[in-house]
Short mmCIF file of C-alpha atoms in Angstrom, two decimals:
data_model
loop_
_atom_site.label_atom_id
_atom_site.label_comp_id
_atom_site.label_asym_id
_atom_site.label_seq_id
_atom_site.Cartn_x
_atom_site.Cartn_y
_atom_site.Cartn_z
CA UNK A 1 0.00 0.00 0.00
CA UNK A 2 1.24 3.43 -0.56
CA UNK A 3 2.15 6.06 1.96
CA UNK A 4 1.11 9.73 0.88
CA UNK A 5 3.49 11.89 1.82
CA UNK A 6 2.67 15.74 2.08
CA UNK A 7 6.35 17.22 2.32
CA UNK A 8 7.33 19.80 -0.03
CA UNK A 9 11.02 18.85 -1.30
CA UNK A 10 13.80 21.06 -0.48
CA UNK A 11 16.34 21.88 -3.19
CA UNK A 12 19.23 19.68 -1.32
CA UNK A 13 21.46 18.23 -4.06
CA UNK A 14 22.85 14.66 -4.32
CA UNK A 15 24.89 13.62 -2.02
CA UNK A 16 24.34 16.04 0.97
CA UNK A 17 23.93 15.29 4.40
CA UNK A 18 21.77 16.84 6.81
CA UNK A 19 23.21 17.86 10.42
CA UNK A 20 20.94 15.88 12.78
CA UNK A 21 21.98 14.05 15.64
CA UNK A 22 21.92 10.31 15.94
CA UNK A 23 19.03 10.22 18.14
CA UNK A 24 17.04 12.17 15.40
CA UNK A 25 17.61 10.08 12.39
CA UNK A 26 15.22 11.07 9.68
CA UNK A 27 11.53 9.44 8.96
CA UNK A 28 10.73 7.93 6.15
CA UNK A 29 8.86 11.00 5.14
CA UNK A 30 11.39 13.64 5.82
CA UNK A 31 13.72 11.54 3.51
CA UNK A 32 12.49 13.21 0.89
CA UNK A 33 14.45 16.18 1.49
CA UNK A 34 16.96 14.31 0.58
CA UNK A 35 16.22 14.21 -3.34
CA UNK A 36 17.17 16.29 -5.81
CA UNK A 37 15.11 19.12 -6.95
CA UNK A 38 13.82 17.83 -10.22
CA UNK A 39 12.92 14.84 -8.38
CA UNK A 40 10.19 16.80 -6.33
CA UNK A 41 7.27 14.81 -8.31
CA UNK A 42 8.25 11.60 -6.34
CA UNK A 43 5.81 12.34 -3.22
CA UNK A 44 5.00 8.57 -2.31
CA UNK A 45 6.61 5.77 -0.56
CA UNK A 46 5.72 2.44 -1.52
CA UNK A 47 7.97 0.34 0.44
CA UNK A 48 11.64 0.81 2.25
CA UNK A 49 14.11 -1.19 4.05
CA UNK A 50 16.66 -0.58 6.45
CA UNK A 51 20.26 -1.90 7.34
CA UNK A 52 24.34 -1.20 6.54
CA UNK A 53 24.84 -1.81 2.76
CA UNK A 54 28.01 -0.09 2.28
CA UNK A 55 29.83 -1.27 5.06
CA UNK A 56 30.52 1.97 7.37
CA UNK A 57 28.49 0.29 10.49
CA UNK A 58 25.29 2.79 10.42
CA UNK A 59 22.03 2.05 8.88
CA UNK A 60 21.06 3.20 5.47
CA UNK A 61 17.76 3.32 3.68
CA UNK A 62 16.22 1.76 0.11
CA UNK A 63 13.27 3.18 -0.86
CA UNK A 64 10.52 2.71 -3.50
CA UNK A 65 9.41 5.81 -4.47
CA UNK A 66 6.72 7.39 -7.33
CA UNK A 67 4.75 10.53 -7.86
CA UNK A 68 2.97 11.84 -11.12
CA UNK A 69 5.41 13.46 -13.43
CA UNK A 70 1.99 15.35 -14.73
CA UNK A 71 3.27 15.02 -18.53
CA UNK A 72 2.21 11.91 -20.99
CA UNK A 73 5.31 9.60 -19.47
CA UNK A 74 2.53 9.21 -16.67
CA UNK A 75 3.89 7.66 -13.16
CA UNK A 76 7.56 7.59 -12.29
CA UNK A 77 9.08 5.25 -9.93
CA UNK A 78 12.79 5.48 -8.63
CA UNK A 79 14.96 2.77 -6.31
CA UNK A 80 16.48 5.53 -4.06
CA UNK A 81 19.50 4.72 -1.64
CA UNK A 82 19.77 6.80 1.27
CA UNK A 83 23.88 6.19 3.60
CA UNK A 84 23.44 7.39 7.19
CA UNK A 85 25.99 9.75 8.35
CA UNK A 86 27.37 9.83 11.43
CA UNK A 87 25.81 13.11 12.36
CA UNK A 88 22.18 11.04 12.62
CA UNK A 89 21.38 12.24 8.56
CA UNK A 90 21.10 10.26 5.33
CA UNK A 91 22.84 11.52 1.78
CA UNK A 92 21.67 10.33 -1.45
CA UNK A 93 23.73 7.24 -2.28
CA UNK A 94 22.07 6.29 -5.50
CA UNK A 95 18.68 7.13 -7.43
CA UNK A 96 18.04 5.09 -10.43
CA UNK A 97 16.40 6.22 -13.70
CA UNK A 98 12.35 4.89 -14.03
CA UNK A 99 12.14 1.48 -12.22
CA UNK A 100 10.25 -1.86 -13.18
CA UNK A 101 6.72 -0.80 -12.39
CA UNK A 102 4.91 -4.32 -11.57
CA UNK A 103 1.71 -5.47 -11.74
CA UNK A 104 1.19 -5.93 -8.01
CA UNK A 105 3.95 -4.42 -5.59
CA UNK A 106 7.10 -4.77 -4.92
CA UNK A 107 9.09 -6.08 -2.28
CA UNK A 108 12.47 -4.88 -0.04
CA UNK A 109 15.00 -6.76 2.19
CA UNK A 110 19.00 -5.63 3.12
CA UNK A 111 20.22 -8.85 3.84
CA UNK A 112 23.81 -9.57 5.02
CA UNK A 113 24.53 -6.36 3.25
CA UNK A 114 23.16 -6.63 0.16
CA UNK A 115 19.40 -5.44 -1.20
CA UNK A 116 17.19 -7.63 -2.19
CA UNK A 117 14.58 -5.78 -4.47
CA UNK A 118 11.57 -8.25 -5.25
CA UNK A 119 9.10 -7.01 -8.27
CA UNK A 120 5.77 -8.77 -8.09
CA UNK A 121 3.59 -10.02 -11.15
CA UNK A 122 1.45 -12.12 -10.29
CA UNK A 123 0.17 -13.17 -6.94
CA UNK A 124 -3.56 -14.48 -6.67
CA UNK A 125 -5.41 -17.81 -7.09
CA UNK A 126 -2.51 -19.69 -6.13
CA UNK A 127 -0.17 -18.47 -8.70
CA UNK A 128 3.03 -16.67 -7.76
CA UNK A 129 5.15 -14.81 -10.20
CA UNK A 130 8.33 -11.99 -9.84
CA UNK A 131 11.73 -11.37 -9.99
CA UNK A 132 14.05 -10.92 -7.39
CA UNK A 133 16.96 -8.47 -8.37
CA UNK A 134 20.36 -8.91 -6.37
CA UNK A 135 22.09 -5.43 -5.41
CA UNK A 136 25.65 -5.22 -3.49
CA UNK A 137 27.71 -2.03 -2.40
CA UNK A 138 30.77 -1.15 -4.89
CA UNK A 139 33.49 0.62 -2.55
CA UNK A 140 35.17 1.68 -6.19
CA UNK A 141 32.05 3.30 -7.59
CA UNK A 142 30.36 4.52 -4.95
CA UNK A 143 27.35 2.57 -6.18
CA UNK A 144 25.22 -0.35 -5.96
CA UNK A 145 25.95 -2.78 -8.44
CA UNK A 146 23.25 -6.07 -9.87
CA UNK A 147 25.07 -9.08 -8.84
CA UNK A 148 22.14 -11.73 -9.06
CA UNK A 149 18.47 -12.21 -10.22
CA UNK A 150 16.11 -14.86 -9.37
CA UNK A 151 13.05 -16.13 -10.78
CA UNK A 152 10.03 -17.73 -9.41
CA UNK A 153 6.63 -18.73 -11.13
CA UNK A 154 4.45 -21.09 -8.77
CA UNK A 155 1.09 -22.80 -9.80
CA UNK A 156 -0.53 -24.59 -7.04
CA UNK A 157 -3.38 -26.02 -8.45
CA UNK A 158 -1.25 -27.84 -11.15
CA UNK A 159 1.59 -28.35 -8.82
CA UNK A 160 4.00 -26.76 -11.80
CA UNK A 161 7.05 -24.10 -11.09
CA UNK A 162 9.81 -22.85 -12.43
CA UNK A 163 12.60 -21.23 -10.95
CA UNK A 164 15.84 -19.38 -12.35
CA UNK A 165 18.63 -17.52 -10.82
CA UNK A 166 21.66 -15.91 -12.33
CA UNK A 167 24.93 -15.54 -10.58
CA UNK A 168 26.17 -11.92 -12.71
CA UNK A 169 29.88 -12.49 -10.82
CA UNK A 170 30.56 -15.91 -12.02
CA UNK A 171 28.25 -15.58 -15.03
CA UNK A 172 26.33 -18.90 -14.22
CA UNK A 173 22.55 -19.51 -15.12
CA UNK A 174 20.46 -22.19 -12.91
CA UNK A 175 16.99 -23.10 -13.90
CA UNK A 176 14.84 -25.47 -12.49
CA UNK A 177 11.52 -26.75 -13.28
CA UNK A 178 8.63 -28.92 -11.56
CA UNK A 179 6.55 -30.35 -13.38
CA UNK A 180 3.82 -33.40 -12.98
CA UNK A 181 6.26 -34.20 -10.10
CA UNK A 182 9.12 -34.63 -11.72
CA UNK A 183 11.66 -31.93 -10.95
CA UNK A 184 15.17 -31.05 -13.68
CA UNK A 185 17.96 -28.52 -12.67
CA UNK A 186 20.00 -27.58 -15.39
CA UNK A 187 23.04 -25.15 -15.02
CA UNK A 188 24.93 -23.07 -18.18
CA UNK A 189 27.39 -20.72 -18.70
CA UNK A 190 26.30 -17.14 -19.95
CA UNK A 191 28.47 -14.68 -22.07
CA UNK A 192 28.38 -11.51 -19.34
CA UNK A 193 31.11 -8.92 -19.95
CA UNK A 194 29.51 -6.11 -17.65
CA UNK A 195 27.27 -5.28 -14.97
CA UNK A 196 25.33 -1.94 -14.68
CA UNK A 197 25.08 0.03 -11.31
CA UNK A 198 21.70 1.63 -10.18
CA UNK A 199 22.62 5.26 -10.03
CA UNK A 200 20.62 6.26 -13.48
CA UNK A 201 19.73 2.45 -13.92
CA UNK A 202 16.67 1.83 -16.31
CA UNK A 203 15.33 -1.32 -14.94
CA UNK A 204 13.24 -1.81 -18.50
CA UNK A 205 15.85 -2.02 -20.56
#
């Protein structure tokens, strides 16, 4: 469900930090100040998640944002990245360009570092279907970087599924299927020679 947030954005540019003490650590809604000024159109929160992705021991922020961009491109959504700072304030880590824009929601988790940013399809009558993208901190670039991204379409009524997930570090593919319950896991080898980073990311193309 989304959050309407009635905050007018400040014109703070990327990257600054805002002097608050640690006990005063920014709200989800206040994080907004954080964005850049031609971002102001991005006045909801869909979803966020908390925890250290790059490393420096204090919590930083993902968050799902979108807002009306009141021309014929329609709704924009943005993956933003907020770092805590050690004076109790967030800067902008990363904003990407227009995100994946499911059917049904989305999902967030920092895991052991790295964000786990789940797009969902499909997810009624039994059937389950999205795509789980893998993100992890790049000390070099300052950035988040896709290392991984999963699969997953479930029918329980027919008892068929398939699942896929691609390691972008090693370049390895694994696919499984289920099917009339018989299950095959087959494992290749794909050609990858780069991987993008989510500052100005376009997650449809």
């Amino acid at each position: 469900m989304m959050r309407i947030c009635s905050l007018v954005v400040g014109p703070l540019l990327l990257g600054l930090a805002l002097p608050l003490a640690a006990a005063e650590r920014l709200d989800p809604q206040q994080m907004f100040l954080q964005l850049r000024p031609d971002l102001g159109h991005l006045q909801f929160l869909w979803t966020q998640a908390e925890g250290d992705l790059n490393g420096d021991g204090m919590a930083d922020v993902a968050m799902l944002l979108t807002g009306s961009t009141g021309t014929d491109a329609g709704r924009d959504e943005r993956l933003v990245i907020l770092a805590g700072t050690p004076a109790g304030g967030y800067r902008v880590l990363s904003v990407s360009a227009d995100f994946c824009h499911p059917s049904k929601f989305y999902n967030l988790e920092i895991r052991r570092g790295a964000l786990l940013v789940e797009t969902v399809e499909t997810a009624d009558g039994g059937r389950w279907g999205s795509t789980t993208r893998r993100f992890r901190y790049n000390a070099g670039r300052q950035d988040l970087e896709l290392i991984g991204e999963d699969t997953r379409s479930e029918d329980e009524s027919s008892g068929e599924a398939e699942r896929g997930s691609t390691n972008f570090l090693t370049g390895q593919h694994v696919s499984t299927t289920r099917s009339k319950g018989k299950t095959q896991t087959t494992t290749r080898q794909l050609g990858i020679t780069a991987r993008p980073f989510l500052n100005g990311w376009d997650c449809g193309r």
